[in-house]
């Protein structure tokens, strides 16, 4: 199965490609395509022109106002940071379990990989959400570049 | 809480905490909440055991709650007691004018709230019931939600049910409110797209960053929060949880929170009322 869709269409239940085009431009998300790789959805292409920066990604993973991935995940190499959550699995060795394209999909919208019931938030999605506080409306949790930086960081977790 | 089970609980907590010492939370002792619950009173309960938020907190916090002299929430109980017999409003009455001794007239009352109100044709929670009496019988100004007076009176009245089981009724006209509360409990909200159930049903007993997640029970409310150094009513806590997922919270005393309060109380049916509980 191979699909050509824009971020706005991707974000909700995939069948409901309704709002595409409604928010292109400055407030909109970068377009991307989702393909199935080894039977699991993946995003093969970078969301940005600039290569991801793993060191910057590590900061996003830690930062409570950004990724706050440590809210739910443990990462042994970030031991100097206090308080790693337990809601999700350890991210140690995650690069060995997933390709970069799959990791990008997981960060953008993990429902594509883990199913609707997953607790993990979609970090690059703006539709299909309810009661979003005004200051966050129309904005994904992470910018496209932050997603790329996080993906670059995750690929170092061998 | 009676003191004997608590002492047993603390002893058990020490043993279990060392057995499953967390890697992720260096230095912190993991609260041992298992085994401190009661059997669910309804076959529809989502839990194997229903556990008070007390057992998800540190030993120090548990000890503070158990000791009436050290529990800072008792300042509000005392304030509520004073207000109980204070004449206020155009009718020249106090609560005591109609209800006499709270220790007898209010025993067990709060444990059954929110409760159906025939006149209004909707449920009211304890805060709303207090203000109905102020407006009606006393012809006094209603207390504002979140005011020290309303929270103190709520705390005082809930304290008259301390140790008694949460006994909210969800049948008859309450059923649609229960159902609405249930739907809201499973509704994902905010930029983080999380429902109450995602944290409190699926993930209690795990750390969410520095917070050890409980079942989100309401039996201890209003709770004294050490961080805020004051009592926090239930609807303020629920507002906070919604803020944290970057959602616009429902308003305190809104129908939505009333439905949620009803449903959350049902999830904790049978738990002892612990007001005033202590939380970090």
Short mmCIF file of C-alpha atoms in Angstrom, two decimals, chain A residues 32-37 40-45 99-106 112-113:
data_model
loop_
_atom_site.label_atom_id
_atom_site.label_comp_id
_atom_site.label_asym_id
_atom_site.label_seq_id
_atom_site.Cartn_x
_atom_site.Cartn_y
_atom_site.Cartn_z
CA UNK A 32 5.04 14.42 3.65
CA UNK A 33 4.18 11.03 2.26
CA UNK A 34 3.55 7.85 4.13
CA UNK A 35 4.54 4.51 2.68
CA UNK A 36 4.25 1.03 4.08
CA UNK A 37 7.67 -0.47 4.75
CA UNK A 40 4.28 -0.81 8.79
CA UNK A 41 3.65 2.83 7.90
CA UNK A 42 6.79 4.93 7.55
CA UNK A 43 7.84 8.42 6.36
CA UNK A 44 10.93 7.93 4.20
CA UNK A 45 11.71 11.57 3.36
CA UNK A 99 14.41 2.29 10.56
CA UNK A 100 14.73 6.09 10.45
CA UNK A 101 11.60 6.19 8.28
CA UNK A 102 9.64 4.30 10.92
CA UNK A 103 11.05 6.42 13.73
CA UNK A 104 9.91 9.53 11.83
CA UNK A 105 6.43 8.04 11.52
CA UNK A 106 6.37 7.19 15.24
CA UNK A 112 0.00 4.75 12.42
CA UNK A 113 2.44 2.29 13.97
#
